Coordinates of C-alpha atoms in Angstrom, one line a residue:
Chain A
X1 CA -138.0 56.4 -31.6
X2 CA -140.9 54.2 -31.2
X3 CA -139.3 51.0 -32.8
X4 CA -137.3 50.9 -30.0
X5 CA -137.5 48.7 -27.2
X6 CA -137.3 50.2 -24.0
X7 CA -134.1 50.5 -21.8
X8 CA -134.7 48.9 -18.3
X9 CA -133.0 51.3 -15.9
X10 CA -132.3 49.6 -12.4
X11 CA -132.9 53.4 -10.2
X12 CA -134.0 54.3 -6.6
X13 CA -136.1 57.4 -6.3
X14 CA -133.8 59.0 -3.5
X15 CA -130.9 58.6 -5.3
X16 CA -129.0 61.6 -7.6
X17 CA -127.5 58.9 -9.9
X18 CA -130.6 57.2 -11.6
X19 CA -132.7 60.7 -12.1
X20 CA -129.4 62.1 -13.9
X21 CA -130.2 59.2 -16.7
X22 CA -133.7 59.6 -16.4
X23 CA -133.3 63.3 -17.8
X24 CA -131.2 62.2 -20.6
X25 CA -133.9 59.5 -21.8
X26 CA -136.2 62.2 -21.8
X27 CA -134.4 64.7 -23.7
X28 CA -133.6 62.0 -26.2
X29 CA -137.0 60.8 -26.0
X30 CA -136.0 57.2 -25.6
X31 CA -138.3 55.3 -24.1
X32 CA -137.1 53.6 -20.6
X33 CA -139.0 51.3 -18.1
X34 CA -137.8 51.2 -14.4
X35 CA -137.3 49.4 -12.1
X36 CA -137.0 50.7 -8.7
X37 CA -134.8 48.9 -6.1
X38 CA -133.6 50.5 -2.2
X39 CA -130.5 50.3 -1.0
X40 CA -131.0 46.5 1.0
X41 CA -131.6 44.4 -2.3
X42 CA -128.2 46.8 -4.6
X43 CA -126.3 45.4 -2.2
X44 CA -127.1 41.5 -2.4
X45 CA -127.9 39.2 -5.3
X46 CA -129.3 38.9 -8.1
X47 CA -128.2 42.5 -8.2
X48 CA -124.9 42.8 -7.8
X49 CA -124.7 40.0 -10.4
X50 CA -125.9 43.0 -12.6
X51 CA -123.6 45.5 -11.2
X52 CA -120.7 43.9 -8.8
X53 CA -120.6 47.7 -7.3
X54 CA -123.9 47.7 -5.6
X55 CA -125.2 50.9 -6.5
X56 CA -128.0 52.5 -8.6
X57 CA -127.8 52.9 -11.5
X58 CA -127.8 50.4 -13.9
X59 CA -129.3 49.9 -17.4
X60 CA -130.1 46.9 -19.8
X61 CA -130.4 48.2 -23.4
X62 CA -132.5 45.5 -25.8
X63 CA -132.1 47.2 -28.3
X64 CA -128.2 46.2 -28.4
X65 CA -127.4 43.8 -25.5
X66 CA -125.7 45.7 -23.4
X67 CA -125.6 45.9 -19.7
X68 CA -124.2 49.0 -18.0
X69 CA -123.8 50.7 -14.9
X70 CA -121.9 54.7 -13.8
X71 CA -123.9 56.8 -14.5
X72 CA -121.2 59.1 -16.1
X73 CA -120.7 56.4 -18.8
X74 CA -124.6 55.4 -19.5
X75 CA -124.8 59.0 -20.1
X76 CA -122.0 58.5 -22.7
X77 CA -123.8 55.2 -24.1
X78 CA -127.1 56.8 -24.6
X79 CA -125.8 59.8 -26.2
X80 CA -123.5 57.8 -28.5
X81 CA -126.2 55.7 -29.7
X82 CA -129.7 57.4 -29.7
X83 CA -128.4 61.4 -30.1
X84 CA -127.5 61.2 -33.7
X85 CA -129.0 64.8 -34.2
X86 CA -126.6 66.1 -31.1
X87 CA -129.4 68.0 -29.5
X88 CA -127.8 67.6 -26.5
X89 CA -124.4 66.5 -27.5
X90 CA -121.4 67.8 -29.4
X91 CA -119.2 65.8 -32.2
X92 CA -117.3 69.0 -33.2
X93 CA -113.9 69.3 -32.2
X94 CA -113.1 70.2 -29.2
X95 CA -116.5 70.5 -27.7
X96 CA -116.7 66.9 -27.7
X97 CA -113.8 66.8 -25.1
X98 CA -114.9 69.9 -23.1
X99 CA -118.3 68.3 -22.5
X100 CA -116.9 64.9 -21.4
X101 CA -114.2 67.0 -18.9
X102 CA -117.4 68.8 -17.1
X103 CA -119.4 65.2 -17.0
X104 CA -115.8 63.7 -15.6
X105 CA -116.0 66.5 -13.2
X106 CA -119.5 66.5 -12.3
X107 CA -119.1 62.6 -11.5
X108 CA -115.4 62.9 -9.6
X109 CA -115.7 66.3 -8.1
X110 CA -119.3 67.3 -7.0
X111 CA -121.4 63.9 -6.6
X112 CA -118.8 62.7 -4.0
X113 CA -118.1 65.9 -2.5
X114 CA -122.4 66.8 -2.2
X115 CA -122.4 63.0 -1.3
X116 CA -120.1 63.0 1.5
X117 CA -121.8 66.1 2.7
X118 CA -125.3 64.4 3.0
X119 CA -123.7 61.3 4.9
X120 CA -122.1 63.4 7.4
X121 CA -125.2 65.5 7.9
X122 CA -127.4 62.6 7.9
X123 CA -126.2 59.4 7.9
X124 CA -122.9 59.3 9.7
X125 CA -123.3 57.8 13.6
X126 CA -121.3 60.4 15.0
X127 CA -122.1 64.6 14.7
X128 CA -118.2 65.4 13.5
X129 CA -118.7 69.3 12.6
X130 CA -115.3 69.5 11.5
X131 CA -116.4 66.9 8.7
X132 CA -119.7 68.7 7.9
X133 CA -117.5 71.9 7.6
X134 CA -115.1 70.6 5.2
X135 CA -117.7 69.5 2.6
X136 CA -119.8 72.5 2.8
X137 CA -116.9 74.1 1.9
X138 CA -115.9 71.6 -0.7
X139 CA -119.6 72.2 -2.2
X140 CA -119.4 75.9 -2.0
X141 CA -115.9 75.7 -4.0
X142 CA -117.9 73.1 -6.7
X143 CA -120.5 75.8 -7.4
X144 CA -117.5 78.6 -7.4
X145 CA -115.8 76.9 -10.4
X146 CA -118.9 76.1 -11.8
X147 CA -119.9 80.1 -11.8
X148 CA -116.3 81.0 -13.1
X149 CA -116.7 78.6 -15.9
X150 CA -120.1 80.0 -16.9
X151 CA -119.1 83.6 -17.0
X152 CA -120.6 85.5 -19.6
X153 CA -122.2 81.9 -21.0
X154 CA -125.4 80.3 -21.3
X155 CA -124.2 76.5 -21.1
X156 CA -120.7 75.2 -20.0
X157 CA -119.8 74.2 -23.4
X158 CA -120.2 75.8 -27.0
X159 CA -123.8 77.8 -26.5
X160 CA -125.4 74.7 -26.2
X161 CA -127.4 72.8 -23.3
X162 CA -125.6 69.4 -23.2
X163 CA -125.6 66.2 -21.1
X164 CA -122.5 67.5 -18.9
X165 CA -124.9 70.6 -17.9
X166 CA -127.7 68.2 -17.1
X167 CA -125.5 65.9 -15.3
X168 CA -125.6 68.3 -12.3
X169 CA -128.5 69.0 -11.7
X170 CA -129.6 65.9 -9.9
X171 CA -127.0 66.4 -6.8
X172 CA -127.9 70.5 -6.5
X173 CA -131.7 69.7 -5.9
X174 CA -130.9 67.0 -3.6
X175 CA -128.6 69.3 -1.4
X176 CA -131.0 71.9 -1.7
X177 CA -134.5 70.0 -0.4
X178 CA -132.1 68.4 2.3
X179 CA -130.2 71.6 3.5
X180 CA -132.4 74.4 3.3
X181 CA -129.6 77.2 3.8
X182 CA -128.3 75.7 1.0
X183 CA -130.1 77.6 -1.8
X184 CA -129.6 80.7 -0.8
X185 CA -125.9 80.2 -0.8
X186 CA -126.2 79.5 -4.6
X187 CA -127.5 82.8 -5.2
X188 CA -124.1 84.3 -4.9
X189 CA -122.9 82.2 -7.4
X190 CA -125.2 84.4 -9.9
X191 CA -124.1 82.9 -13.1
X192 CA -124.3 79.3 -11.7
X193 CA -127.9 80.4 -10.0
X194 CA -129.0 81.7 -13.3
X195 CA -127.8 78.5 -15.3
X196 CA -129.3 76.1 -12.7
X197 CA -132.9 78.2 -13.3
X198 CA -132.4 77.8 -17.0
X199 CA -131.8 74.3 -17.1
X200 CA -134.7 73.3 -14.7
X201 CA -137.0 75.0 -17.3
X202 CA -136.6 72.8 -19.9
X203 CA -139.2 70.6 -20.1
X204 CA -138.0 67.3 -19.9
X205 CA -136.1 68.3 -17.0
X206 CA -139.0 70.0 -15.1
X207 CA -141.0 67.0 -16.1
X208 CA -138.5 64.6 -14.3
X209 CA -138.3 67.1 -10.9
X210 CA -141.8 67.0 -10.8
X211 CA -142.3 63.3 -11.0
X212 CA -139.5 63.1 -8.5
X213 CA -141.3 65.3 -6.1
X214 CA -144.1 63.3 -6.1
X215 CA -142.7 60.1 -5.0
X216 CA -141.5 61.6 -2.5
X217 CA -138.0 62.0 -3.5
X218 CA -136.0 65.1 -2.9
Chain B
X1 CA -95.0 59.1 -33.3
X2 CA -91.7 61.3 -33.6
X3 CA -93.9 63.8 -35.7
X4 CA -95.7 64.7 -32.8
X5 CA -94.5 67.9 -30.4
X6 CA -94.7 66.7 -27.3
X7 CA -98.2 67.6 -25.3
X8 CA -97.6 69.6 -21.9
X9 CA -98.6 68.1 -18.8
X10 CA -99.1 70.2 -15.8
X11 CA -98.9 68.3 -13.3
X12 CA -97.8 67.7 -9.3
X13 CA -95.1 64.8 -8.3
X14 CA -97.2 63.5 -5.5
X15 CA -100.8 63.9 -7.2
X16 CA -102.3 60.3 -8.6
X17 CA -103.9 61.8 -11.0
X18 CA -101.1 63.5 -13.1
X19 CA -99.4 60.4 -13.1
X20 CA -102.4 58.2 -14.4
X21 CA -101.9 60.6 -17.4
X22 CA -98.3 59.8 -17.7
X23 CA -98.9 56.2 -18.0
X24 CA -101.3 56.4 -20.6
X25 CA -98.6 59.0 -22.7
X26 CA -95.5 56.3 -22.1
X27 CA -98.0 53.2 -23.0
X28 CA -98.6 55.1 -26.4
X29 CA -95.3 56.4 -26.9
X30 CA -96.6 60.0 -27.0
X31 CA -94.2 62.3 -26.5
X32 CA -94.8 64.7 -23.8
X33 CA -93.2 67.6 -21.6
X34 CA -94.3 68.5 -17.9
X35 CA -94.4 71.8 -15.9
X36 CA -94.5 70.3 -12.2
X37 CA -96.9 72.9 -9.9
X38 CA -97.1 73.0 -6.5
X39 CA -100.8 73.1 -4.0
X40 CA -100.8 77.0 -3.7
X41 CA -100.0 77.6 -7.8
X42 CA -102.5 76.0 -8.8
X43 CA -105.1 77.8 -6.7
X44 CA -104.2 81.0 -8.3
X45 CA -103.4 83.0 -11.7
X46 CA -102.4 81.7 -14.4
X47 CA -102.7 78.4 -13.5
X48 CA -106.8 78.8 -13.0
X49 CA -106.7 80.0 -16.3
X50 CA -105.9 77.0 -17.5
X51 CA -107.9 74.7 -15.1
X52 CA -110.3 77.2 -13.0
X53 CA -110.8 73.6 -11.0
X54 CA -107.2 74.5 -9.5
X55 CA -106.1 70.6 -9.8
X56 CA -103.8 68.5 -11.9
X57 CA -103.6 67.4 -14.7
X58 CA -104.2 70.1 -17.3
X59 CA -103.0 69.0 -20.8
X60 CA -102.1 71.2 -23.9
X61 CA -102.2 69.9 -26.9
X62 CA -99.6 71.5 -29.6
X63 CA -101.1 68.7 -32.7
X64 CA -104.8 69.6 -32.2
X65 CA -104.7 72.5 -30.0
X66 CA -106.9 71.4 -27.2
X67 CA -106.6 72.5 -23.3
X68 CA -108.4 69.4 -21.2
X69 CA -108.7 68.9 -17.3
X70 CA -109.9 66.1 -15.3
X71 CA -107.6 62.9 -15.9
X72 CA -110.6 60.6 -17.0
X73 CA -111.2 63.1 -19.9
X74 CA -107.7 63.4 -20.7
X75 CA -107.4 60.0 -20.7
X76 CA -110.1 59.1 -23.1
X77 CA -109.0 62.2 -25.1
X78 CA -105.3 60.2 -25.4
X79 CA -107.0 57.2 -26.3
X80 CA -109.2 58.3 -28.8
X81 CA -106.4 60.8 -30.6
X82 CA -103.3 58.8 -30.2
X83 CA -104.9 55.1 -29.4
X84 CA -105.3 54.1 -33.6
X85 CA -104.0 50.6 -32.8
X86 CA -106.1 49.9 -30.0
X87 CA -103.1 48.9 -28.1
X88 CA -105.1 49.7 -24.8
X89 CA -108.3 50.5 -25.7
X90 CA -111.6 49.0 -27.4
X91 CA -113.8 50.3 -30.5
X92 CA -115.7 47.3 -30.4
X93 CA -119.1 46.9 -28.7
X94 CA -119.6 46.6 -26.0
X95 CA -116.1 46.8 -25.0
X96 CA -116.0 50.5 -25.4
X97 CA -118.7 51.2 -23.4
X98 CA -117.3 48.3 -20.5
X99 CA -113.9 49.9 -20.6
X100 CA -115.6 53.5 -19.8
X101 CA -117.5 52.3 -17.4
X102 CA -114.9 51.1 -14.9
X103 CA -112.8 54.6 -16.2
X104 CA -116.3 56.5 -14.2
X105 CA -116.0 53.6 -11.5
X106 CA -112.1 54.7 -10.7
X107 CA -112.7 59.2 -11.4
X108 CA -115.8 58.5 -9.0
X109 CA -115.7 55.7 -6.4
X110 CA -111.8 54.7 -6.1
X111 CA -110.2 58.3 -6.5
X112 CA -112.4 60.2 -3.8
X113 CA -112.7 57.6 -1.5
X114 CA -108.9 56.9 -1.5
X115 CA -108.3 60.9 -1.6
X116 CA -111.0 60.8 1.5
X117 CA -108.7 58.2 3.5
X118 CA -105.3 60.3 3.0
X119 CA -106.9 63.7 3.4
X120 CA -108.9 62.1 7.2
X121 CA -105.8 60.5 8.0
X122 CA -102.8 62.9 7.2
X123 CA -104.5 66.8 6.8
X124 CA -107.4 66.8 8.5
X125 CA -107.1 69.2 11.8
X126 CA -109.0 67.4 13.7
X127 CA -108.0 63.2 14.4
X128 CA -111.6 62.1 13.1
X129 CA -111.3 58.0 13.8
X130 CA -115.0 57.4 12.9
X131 CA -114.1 59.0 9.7
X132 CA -111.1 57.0 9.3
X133 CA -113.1 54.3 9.6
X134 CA -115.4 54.8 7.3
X135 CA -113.4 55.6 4.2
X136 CA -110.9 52.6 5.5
X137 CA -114.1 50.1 5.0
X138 CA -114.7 52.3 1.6
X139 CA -111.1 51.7 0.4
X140 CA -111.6 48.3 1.2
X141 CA -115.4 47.7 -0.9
X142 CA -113.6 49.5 -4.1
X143 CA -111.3 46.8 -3.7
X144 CA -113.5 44.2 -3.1
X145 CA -115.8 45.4 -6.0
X146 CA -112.6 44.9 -8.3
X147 CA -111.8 41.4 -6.9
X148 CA -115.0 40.2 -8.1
X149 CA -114.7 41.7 -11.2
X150 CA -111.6 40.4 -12.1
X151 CA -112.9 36.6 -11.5
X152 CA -111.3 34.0 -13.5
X153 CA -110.2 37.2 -15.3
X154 CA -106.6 38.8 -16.3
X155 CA -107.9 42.7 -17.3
X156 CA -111.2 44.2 -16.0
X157 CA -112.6 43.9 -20.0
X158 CA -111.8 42.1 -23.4
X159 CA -109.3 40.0 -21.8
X160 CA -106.8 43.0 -22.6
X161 CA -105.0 45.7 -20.6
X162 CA -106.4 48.9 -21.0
X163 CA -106.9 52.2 -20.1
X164 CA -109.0 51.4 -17.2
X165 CA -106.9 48.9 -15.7
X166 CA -103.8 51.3 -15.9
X167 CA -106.2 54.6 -14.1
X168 CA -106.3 52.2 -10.8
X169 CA -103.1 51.7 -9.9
X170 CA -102.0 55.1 -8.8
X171 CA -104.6 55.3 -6.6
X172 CA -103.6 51.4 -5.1
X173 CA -100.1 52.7 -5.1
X174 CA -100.1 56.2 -2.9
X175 CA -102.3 54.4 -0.4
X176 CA -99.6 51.5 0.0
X177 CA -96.8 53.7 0.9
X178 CA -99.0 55.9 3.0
X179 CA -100.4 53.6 4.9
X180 CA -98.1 50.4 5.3
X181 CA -100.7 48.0 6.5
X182 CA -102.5 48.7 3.6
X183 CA -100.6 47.1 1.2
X184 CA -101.5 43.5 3.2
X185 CA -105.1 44.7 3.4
X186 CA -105.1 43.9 -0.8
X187 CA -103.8 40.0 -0.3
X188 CA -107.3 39.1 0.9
X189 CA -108.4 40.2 -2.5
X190 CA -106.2 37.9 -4.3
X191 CA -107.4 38.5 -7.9
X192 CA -107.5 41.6 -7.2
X193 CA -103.5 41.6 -6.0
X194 CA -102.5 39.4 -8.9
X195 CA -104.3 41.6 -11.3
X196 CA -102.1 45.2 -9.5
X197 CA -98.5 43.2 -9.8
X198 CA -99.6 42.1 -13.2
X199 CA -100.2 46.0 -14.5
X200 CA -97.1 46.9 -12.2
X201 CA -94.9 44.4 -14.4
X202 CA -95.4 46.0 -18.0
X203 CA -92.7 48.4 -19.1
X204 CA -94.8 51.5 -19.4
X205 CA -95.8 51.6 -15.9
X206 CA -92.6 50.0 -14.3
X207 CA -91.0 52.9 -15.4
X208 CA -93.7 55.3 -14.7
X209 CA -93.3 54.3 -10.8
X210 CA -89.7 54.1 -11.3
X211 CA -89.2 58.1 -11.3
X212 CA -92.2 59.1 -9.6
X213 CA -90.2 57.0 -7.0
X214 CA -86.7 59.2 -7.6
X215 CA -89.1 62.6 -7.1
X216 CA -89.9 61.4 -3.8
X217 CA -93.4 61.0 -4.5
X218 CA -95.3 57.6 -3.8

């Protein structure tokens, strides 16, 4: 895809969101530039002129005009327009649906539930165990349905890796580097351990990890 | 669409979510039939059969014979299947892609910070006030966030209701009648209060609230 301009991605190196998109441009092979922002300037102008909701990320696609920020529905917009060979996406009926219901529930269910789990580990002023407690548990019960849904299957949806199975890895290596107890409770979840390894061996995803690591991001 | 047999909602009379979906049927004039659960059914057999998530919605569809859970994919399903008028949605560019993106903004910032608020305030074991606080000031930015989207502006895209504007206002709604003072919180956001009575006025949703009001639910 070399005629193509590249997409500007507004990202932060700490943050789940902008890595999630990363691994889609790769897979796709669309090239991308970045530019990295931290969390004093997403909340101020000029970006929040970009995206009103202060947060990370945020693309700019030349090659049609559009400016666009959730992560959940960039994912959408780059799979729409640049996987016309649906390597990593479905236009069959009703794998199309399925994979957008595990991106939904990667976005609604386990980013805020892992998030809220960080900020009350981390970030919170106050140590409120019962808080910490309740998202633990909340997490444990996201990789639970996660291993039910993948029993006796590769990928969540129709034997094939797709965006919706990329879209979680982001927040599962992030609570892993930051809460090392944490990986070991995914090994009882053996189907959503063994899917987790799987997908952090493909190589555009190993690629991204790797260059995440090295700037220091979890 | 009198062809049509009506597609089965499960869902729960004091859930949001379900009743996003129910909007989204009555604007369309699908015809549909529910199966009300209650919190301990749909932790267990069959229901996690259906939805191994154990929430509502879950839709079945009799015309295409899909099963979907997680509203925001049920919604877009709706759209996309039953939507050929673009009555509330968008297949123009970058409309689409605008209207999804505040569809992610509601599944992922509004629903589980509002859910995070009720569950702090009302279920929690332990009172938790710096808790409170914080998903009170989180309520309050998703608002805020909306307010300055709606600028000079009647709907959040195309200068026409849609789907996204409609998957807010449970949310707005539950919140209100939970927690009374809330409901004067939203003034200080006027365009953000003109733009909730505004999607409260059109038939579709007045009625919606109307019996979600007789079931005792908010």
């Amino acid at each position: 895809m070399s005629e193509l301009k590249p997409i500007v991605l507004y990202q932060h190196a700490q943050g789940p969101n902008p890595w999630k998109v990363v691994m889609i441009l790769e897979e796709l092979g669309v090239p991308y530039e970045e530019i990295f922002q931290d969390p004093s300037t997403i909340k101020q102008e000029p970006y929040i002129s970009l995206n009103p909701n202060g947060r990370v990320p945020t693309i700019q696609d030349p090659n049609t005009g559009i400016t666009l920020w959730e992560s959940g529905a960039i994912i959408e917009y780059l799979v729409d327009t640049y996987d016309k060979e649906k390597k990593i996406s479905f236009d069959t009926f009703p794998e199309k649906y399925h994979a957008k219901q595990f991106l939904i529930f990667q976005v609604s269910g386990q980013g805020p539930y892992y998030g809220q789990l960080a900020f009350f580990k981390f970030f919170h002023p106050e140590k409120v165990e019962s808080a910490i407690q309740r998202y633990e548990e909340q997490t444990l019960r996201v990789m639970s349905v996660l291993d039910k849904c993948l029993e006796g299957k590769e990928y969540l949806v129709g034997g094939k890796c797709t965006y919706a199975d990329i879209s979680f890895i982001t927040w599962e290596t992030v609570a892993q580097a930051i809460i090392p107890e944490f990986g070991e409770k995914t090994k009882q979840y053996t189907n959503y351990h063994a899917w987790l390894q799987r997908l952090m061996a493909r190589p555009a995803i190993a690629k991204t990890l790797e260059r995440k690591a090295t700037m220091g991001a979890h």
